[in-house]
Short mmCIF file of C-alpha atoms and ligand atoms in Angstrom, two decimals:
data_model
loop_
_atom_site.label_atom_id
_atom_site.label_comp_id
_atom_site.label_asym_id
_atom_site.label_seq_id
_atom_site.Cartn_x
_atom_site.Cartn_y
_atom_site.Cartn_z
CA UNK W 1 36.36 -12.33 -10.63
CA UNK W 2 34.31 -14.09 -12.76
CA UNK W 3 32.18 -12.32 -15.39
CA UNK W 4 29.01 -13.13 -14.20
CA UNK W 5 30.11 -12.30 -10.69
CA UNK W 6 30.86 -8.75 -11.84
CA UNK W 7 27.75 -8.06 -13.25
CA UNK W 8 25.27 -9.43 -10.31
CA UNK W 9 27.79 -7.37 -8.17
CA UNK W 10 26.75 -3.99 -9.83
CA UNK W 11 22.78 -5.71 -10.40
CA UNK W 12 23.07 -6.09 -6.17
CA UNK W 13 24.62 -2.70 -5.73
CA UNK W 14 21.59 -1.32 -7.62
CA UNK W 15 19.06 -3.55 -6.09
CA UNK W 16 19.79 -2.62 -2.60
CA UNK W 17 19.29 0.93 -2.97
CA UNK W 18 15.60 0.09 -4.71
CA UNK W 19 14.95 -1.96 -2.05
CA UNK W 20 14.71 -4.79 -4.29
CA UNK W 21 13.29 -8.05 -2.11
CA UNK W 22 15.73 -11.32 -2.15
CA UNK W 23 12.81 -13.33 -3.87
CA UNK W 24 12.64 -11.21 -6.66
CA UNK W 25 16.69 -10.11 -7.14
CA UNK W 26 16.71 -14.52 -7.25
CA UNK W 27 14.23 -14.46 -10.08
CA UNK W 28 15.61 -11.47 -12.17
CA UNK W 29 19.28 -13.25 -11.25
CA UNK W 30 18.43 -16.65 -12.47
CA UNK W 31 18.24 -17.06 -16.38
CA UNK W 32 15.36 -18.63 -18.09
CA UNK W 33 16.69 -21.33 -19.56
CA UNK W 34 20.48 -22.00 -20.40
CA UNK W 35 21.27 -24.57 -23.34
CA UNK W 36 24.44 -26.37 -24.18
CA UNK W 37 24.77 -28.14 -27.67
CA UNK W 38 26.67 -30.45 -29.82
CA UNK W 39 27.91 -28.55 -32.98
CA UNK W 40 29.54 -31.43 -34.97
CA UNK W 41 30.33 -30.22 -38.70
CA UNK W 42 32.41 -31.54 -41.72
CA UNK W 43 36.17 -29.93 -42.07
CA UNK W 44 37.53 -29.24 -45.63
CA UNK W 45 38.91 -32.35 -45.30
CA UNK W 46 36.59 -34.74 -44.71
CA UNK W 47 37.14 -35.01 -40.67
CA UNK W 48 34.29 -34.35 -38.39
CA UNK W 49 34.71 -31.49 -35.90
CA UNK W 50 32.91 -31.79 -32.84
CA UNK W 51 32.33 -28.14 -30.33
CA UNK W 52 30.19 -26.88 -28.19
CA UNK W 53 27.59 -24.15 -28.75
CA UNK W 54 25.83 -22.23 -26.04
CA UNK W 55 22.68 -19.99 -26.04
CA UNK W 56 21.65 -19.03 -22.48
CA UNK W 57 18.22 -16.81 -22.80
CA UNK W 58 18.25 -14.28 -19.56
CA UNK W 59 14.77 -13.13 -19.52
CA UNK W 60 11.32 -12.02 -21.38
CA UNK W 61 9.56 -10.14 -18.88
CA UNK W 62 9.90 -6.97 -21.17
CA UNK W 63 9.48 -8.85 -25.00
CA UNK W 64 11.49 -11.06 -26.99
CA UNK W 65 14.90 -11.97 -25.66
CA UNK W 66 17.69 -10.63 -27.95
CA UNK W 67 21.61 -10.84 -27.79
CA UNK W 68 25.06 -11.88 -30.00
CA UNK W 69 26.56 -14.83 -30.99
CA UNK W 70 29.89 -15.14 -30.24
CA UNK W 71 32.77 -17.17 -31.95
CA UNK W 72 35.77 -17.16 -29.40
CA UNK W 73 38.10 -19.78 -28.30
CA UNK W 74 37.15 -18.14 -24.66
CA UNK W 75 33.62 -18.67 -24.89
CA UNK W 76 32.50 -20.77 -21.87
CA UNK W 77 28.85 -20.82 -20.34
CA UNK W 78 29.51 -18.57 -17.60
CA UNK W 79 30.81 -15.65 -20.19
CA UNK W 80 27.58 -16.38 -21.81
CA UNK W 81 25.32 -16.29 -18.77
CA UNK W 82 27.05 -12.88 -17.77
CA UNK W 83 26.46 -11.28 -21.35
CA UNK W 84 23.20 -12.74 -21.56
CA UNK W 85 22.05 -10.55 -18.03
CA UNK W 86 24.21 -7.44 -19.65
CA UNK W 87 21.51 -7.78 -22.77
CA UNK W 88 18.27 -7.55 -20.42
CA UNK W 89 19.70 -4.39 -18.54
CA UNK W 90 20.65 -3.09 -21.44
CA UNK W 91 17.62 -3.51 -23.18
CA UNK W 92 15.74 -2.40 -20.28
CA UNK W 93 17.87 1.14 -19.71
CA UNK W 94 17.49 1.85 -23.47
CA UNK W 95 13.71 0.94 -23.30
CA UNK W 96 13.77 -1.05 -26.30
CA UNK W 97 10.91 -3.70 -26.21
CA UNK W 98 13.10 -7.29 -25.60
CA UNK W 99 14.53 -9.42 -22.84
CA UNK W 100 18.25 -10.49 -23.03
CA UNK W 101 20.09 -13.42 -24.29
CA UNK W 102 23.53 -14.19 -25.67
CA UNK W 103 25.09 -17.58 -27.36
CA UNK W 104 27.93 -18.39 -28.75
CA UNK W 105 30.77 -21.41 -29.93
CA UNK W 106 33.88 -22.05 -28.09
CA UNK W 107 36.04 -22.24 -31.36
CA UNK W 108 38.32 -19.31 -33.36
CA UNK W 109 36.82 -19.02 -36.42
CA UNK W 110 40.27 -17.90 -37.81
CA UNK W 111 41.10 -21.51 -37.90
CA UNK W 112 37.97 -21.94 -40.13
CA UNK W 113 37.81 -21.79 -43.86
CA UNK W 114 34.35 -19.60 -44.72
CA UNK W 115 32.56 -22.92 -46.08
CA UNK W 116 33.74 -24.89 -42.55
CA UNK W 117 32.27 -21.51 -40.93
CA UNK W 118 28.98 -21.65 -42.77
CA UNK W 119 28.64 -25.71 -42.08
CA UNK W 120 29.18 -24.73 -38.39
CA UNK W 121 26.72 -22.36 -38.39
CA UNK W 122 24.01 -24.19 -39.84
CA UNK W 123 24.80 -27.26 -37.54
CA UNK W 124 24.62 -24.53 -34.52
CA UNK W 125 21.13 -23.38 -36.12
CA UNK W 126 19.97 -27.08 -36.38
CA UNK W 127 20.36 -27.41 -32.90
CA UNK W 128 18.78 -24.67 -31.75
CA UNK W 129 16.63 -23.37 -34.14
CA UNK W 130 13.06 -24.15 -31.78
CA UNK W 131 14.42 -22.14 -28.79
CA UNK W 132 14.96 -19.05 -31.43
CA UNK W 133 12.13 -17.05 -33.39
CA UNK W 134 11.35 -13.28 -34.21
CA UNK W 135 9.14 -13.36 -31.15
CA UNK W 136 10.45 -15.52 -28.91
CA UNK W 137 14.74 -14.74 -28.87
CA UNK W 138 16.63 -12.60 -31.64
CA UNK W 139 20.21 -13.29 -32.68
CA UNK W 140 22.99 -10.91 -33.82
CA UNK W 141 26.39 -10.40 -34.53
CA UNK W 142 29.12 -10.14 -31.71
CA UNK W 143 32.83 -10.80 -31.66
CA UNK W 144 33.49 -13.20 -34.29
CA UNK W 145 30.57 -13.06 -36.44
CA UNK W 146 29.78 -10.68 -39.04
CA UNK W 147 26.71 -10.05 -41.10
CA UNK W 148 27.15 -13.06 -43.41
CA UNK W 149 27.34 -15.54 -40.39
CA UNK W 150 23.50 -13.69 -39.95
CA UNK W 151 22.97 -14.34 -43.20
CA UNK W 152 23.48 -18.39 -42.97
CA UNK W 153 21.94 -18.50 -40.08
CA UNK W 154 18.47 -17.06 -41.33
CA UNK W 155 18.72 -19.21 -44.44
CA UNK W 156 19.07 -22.05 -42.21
CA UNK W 157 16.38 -20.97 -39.65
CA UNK W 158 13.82 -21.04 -42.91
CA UNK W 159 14.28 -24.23 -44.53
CA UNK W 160 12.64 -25.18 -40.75
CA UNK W 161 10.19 -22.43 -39.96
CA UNK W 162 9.69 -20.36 -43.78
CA UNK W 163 10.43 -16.43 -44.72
CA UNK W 164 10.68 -14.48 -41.71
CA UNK W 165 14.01 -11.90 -41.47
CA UNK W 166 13.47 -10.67 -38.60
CA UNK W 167 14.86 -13.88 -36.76
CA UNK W 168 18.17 -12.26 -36.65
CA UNK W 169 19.37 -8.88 -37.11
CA UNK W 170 22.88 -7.16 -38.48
CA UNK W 171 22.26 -8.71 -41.77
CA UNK W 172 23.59 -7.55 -44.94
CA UNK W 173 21.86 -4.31 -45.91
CA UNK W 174 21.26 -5.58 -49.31
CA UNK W 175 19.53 -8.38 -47.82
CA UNK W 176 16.63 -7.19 -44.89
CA UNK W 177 20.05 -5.68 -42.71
CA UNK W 178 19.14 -2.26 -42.34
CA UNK W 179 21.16 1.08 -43.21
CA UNK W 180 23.68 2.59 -40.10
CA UNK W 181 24.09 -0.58 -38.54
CA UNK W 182 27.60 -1.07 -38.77
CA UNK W 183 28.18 2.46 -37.56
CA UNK W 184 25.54 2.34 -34.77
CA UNK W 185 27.48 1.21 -31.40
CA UNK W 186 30.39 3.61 -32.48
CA UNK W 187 27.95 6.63 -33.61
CA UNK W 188 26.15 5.71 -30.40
CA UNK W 189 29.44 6.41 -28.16
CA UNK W 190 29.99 9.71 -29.81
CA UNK W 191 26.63 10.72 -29.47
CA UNK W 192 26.52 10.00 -25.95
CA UNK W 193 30.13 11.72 -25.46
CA UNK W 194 28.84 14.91 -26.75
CA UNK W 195 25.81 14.80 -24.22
CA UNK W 196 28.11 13.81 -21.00
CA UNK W 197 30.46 16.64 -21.62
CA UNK W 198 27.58 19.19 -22.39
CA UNK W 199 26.15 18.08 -18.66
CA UNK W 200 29.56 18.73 -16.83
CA UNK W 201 30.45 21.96 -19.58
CA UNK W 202 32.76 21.05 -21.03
CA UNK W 203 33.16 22.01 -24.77
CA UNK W 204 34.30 19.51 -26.97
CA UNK W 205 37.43 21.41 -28.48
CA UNK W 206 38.69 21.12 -25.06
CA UNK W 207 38.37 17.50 -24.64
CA UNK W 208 41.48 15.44 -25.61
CA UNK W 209 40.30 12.19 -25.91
CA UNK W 210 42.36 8.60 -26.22
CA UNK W 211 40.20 5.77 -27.63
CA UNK W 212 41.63 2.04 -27.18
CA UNK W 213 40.58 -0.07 -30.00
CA UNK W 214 39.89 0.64 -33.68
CA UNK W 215 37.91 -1.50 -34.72
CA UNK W 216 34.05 -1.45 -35.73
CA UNK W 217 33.14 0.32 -32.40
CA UNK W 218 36.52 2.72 -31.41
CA UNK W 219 37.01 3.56 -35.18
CA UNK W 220 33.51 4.56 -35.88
CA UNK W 221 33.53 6.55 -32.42
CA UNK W 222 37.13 8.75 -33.11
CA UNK W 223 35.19 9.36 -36.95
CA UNK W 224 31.79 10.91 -35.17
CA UNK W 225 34.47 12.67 -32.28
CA UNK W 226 36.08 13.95 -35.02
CA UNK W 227 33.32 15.23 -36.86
CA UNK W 228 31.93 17.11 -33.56
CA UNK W 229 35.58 18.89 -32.97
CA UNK W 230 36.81 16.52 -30.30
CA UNK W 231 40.39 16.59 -30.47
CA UNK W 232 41.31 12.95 -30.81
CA UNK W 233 44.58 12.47 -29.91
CA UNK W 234 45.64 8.88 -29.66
CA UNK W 235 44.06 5.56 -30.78
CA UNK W 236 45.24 2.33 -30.23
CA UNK W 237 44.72 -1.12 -31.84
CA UNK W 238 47.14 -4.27 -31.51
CA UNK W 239 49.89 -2.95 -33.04
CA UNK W 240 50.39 0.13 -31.02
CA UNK W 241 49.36 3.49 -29.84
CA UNK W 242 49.21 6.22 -32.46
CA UNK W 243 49.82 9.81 -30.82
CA UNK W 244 49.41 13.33 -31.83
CA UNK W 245 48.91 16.25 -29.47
CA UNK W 246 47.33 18.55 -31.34
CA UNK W 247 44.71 15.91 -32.49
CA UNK W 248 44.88 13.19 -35.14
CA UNK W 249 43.31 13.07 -38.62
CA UNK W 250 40.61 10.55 -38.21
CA UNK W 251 39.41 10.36 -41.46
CA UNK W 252 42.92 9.44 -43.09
CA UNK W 253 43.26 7.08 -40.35
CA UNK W 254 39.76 5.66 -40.97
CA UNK W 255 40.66 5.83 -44.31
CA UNK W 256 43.48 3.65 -44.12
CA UNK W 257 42.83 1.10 -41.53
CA UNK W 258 39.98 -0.15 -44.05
CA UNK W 259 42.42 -0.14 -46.91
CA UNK W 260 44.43 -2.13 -44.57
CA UNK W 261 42.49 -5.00 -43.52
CA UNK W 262 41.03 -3.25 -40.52
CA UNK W 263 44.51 -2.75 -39.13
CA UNK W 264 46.45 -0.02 -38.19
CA UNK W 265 49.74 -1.44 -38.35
CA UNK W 266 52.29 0.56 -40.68
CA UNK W 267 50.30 4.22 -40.63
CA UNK W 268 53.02 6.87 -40.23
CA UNK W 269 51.10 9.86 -39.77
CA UNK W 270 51.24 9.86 -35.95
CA UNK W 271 53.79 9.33 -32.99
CA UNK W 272 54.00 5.47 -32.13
CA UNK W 273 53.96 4.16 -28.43
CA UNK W 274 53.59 0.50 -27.25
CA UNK W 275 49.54 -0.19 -27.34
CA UNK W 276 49.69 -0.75 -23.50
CA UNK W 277 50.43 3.47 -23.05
CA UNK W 278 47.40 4.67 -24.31
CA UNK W 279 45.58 3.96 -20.87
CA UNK W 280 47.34 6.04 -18.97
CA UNK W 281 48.11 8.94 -21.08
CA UNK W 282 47.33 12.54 -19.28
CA UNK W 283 43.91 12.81 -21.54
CA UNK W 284 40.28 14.17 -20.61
CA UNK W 285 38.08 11.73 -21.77
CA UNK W 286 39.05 7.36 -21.96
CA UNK W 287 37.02 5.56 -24.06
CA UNK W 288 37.95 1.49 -23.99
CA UNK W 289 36.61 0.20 -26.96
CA UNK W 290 38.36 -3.12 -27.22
CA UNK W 291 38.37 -5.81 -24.36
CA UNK W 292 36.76 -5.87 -21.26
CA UNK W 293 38.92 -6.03 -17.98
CA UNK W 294 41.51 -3.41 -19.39
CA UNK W 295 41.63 -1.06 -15.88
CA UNK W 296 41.77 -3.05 -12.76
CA UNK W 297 43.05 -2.44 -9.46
CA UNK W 298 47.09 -2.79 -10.77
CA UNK W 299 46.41 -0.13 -13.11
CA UNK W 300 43.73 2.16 -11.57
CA UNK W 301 45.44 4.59 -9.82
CA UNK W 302 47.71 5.54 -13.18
CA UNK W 303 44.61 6.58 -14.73
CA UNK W 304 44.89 9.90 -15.74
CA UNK W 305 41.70 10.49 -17.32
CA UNK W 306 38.83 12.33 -15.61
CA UNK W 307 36.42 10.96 -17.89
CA UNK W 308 35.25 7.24 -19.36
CA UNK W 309 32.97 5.93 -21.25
CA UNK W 310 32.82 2.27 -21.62
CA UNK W 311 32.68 1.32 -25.25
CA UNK W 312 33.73 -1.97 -24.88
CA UNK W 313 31.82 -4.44 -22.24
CA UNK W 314 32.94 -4.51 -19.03
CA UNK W 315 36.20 -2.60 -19.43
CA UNK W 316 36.72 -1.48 -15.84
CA UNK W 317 36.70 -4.22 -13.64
CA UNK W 318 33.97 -3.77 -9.97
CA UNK W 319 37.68 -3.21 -8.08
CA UNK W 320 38.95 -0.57 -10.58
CA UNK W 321 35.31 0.64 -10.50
CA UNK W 322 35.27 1.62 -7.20
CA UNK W 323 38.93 3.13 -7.05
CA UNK W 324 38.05 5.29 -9.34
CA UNK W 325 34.52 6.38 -8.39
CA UNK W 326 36.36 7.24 -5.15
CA UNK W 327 38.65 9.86 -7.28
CA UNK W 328 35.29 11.21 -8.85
CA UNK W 329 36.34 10.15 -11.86
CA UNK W 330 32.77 10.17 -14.11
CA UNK W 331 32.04 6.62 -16.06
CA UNK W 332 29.51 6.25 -18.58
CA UNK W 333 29.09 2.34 -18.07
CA UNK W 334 28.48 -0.28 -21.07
CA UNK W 335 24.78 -0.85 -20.42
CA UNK W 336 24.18 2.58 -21.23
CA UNK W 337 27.39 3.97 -23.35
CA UNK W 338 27.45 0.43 -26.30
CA UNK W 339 24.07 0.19 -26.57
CA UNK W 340 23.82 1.52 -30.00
CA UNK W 341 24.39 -1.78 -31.76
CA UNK W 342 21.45 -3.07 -30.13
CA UNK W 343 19.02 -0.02 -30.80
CA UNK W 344 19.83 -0.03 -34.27
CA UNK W 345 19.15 -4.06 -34.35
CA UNK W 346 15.89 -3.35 -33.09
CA UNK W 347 14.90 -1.03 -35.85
CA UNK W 348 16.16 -3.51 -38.49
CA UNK W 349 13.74 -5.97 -36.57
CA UNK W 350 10.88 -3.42 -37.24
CA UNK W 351 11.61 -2.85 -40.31
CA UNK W 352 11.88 -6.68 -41.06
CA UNK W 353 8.44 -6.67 -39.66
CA UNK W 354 6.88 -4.00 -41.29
CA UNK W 355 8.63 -4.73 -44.53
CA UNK W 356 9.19 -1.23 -45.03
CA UNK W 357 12.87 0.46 -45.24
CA UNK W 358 14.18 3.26 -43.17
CA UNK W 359 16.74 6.00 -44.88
CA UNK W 360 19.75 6.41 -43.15
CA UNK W 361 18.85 9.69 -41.98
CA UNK W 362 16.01 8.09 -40.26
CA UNK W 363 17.69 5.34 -38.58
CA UNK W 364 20.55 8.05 -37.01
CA UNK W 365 17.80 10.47 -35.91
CA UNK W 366 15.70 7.62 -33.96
CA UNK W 367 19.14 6.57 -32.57
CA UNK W 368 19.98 9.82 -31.54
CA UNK W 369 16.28 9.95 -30.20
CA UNK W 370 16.84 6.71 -28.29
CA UNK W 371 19.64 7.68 -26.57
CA UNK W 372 19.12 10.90 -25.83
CA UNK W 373 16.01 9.92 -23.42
CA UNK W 374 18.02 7.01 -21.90
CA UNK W 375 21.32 9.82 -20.80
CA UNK W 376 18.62 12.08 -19.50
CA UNK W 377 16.75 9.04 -17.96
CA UNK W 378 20.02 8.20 -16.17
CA UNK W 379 21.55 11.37 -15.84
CA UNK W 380 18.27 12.35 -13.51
CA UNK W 381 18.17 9.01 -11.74
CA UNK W 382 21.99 9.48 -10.59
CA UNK W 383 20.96 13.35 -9.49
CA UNK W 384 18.11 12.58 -7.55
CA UNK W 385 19.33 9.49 -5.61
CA UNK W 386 23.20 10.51 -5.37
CA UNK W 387 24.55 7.04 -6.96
CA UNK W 388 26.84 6.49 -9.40
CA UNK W 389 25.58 6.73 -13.37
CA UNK W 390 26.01 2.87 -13.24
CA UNK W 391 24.01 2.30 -10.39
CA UNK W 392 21.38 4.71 -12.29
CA UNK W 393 21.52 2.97 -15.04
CA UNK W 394 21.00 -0.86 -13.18
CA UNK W 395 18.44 0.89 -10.82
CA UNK W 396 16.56 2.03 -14.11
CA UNK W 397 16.92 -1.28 -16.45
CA UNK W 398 16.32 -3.08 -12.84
CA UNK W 399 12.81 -1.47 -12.10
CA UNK W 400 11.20 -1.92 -15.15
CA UNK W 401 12.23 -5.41 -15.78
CA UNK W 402 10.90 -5.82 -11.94
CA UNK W 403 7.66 -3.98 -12.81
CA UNK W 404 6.98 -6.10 -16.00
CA UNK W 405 7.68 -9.30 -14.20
CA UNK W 406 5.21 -8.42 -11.53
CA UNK W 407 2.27 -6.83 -14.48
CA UNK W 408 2.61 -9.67 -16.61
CA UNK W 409 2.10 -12.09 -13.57
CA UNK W 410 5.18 -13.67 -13.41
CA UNK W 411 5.78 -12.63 -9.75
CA UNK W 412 3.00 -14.87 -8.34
P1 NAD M 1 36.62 -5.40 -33.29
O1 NAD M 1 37.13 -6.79 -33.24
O2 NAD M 1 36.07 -4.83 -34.53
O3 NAD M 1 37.77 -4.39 -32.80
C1 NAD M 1 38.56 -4.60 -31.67
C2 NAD M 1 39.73 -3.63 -31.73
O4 NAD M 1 40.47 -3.70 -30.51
C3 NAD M 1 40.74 -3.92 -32.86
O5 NAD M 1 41.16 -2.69 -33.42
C4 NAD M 1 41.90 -4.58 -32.12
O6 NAD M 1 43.14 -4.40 -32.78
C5 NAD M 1 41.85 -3.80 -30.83
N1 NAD M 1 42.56 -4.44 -29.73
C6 NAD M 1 42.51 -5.73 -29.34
N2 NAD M 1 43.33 -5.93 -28.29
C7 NAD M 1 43.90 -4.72 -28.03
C8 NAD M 1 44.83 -4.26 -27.07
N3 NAD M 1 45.33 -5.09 -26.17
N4 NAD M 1 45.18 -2.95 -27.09
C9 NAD M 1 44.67 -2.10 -28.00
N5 NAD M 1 43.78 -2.48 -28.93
C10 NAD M 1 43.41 -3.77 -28.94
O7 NAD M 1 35.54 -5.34 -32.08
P2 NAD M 1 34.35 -4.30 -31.92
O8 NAD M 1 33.13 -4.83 -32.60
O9 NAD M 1 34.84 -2.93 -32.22
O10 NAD M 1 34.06 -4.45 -30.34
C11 NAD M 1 34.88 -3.81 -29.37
C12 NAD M 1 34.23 -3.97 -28.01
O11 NAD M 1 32.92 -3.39 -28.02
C13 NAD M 1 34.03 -5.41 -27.52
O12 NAD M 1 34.17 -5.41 -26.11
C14 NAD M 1 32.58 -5.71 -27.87
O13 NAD M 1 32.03 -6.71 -27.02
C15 NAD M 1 31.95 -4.35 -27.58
N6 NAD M 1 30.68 -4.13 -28.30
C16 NAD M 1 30.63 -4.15 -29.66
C17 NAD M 1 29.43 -3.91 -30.31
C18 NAD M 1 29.35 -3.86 -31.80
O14 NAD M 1 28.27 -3.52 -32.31
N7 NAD M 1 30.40 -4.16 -32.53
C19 NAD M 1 28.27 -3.67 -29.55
C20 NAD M 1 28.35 -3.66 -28.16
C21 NAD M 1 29.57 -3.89 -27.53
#
């Protein structure tokens, strides 16, 4: 299935139970405007590289439309498209004030030395810098990019349009980023971990947990899990699963991955199994926090967990969704579960605009704030109508984009 397919699947799943007409589920389907661009830039060696660069802006019914850039050989316009929706429902559930939009380049920036990176980045920003603007559609990171690909990109965005951070957020915190970014989507997991079990009591000591993935998101996640006596007891990344029983020790782990070039490969402090295993291992709570499409109907019924929360975007695929919602098996879905990056984005956007800095204690308590309302929010929604949390959560993000579309007059 196609990514895009997957998510209007769940948006039409949700729409039907609200009712939704087919004039309006066309509108809130179709995105506002889709652009495809030449990104031609100068290699280290004098050749001319030619790719192509997407930014597909969903919609703006709720405020500025905001969403990654991507760097990924994989990239193509219908990944974009699908991630672009993913931003406005997300948006939407977590009631942050923007729209939804994604863009990205169809190129591994592994192959790229960091000047050819940076002279593809400002060619991207050259051809698209009038569609882009702190109050028309905000960039960020995603997979590929990192805070200094932000940090070309604003400088870029300037030299055409003059000081104004807040085009772009996930930027260096020495440079308008703001504090507990990095962590945010991983602290945002936890947090939301510790509220799902509390609703179905269960206390965390008795939750073993597997998380696939240690990167930005699964590592931070297993460090917060940790820290609220979860007993973490495998984590995966490329190079394998890493096992202990009785519960791993995060912090060393955290501790050395870092040291290690955010790698896992060679720590000896656990049991090793093929990366693959962790899936199925006899656990309480799954978290996915690397690709999406990692549980699909060939490997649905081995899953062993009776809980998941989808770190990662679209982990489960609508097939693997539905086996397991038929074995009760309780999913915290991506719209909801990741949305912590984005949160946090939006309060280095008002702090850009303000020109006033948060503490770190700040930003983590208005995160916690954030996504405490949006659990309850969809925790109540799934209660009272007897769906799914992910229907809750599109029936949610779905209404209020619906109701903003028809207040601000777009539904003529
Ligand atoms: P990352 O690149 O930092 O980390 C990915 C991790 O997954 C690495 O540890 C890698 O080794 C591991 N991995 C890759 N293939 C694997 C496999 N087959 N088995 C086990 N591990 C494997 O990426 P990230 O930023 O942590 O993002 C992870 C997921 O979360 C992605 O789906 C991303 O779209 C989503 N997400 C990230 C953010 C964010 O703020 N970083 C926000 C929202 C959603």
């Amino acid at each position: 299935m196609r990514a895009s397919e997957s998510t209007n699947l769940y948006f039409q799943q949700a729409a039907d139970q609200l009712k939704t007409p087919e004039w309006m589920r066309k509108m809130l389907l179709m995105p506002k405007r889709e652009v495809t661009v030449q990104v031609s830039f100068e290699r280290d060696n004098g050749s001319v590289e030619t790719v192509v660069g997407y930014r597909v802006q969903h919609d703006n019914a709720r405020g500025p439309m905001k969403g990654g850039l991507r760097y990924h050989p994989a990239v193509d316009l219908d990944e974009v498209r699908a991630l672009a929706a993913l931003m406005t429902w997300k948006t939407a559930v977590t009631e942050l004030p923007y729209g939804g939009a994604k863009g990205g380049i169809a190129i591994d920036p592994k192959t790229l030395s960091k000047k050819e990176l940076e002279r593809m980045t400002r060619a991207f920003v050259d051809a698209i810098h009038e569609i882009v603007g702190p109050d028309t559609d905000i960039p960020a990171p995603d997979m590929g990019t990192n805070h200094e690909v932000m940090s070309w990109f604003r400088n870029q965005w300037e030299k055409y349009h003059g000081f104004n951070p807040a085009v772009i957020t996930g930027k260096p915190v020495e440079e308008y980023g703001a504090k507990g970014r990095e962590e945010a989507t991983g602290r945002g997991v936890g947090l939301l971990a510790v509220k799902l079990l509390k609703r179905v009591n269960v206390r965390p000591e008795q939750c073993r947990t597997a998380i696939q993935g240690f990167g930005n998101v699964g590592s931070h996640a297993s460090k917060f899990l940790f820290e609220s006596a979860f007993p973490v007891v495998a984590v995966s990344d490329l190079s394998g699963t890493y096992y202990n029983a009785k519960g791993l020790n995060i912090p060393e782990m955290f501790t050395y991955s870092i040291k290690n070039g955010n790698r896992l490969e060679g720590f000896t402090g656990a049991e090793r199994m093929p990366a693959e295993a962790l899936l199925e291992l006899d656990v309480d709570l799954l978290i996915p926090a690397a690709l999406g499409d990692v549980i699909t109907k060939e490997n649905a019924s081995s899953i062993r967990a009776k809980t998941i929360i989808e770190a990662a975007n679209g982990p489960i695929d609508p097939e693997a969704d539905a086996l397991l919602s038929a074995r009760r098996i309780l999913i915290l879905p991506d719209i909801l579960a990741n949305a912590g990056g984005v949160t946090v984005s939006y309060f280095e956007w008002v702090q850009n605009r303000q020109h006033y800095r948060w503490t770190l204690d700040r930003v983590r308590q208005e995160l916690d704030h954030t996504l405490s309302d949006a659990f309850e929010n969809v925790w109540q929604q799934s209660s009272n109508h007897d769906v799914s949390l992910r229907t809750a959560a599109f029936m949610l993000a779905i209404s209020r984009v619906q109701r903003a579309t028809e207040l601000g007059g777009g539904a003529v």
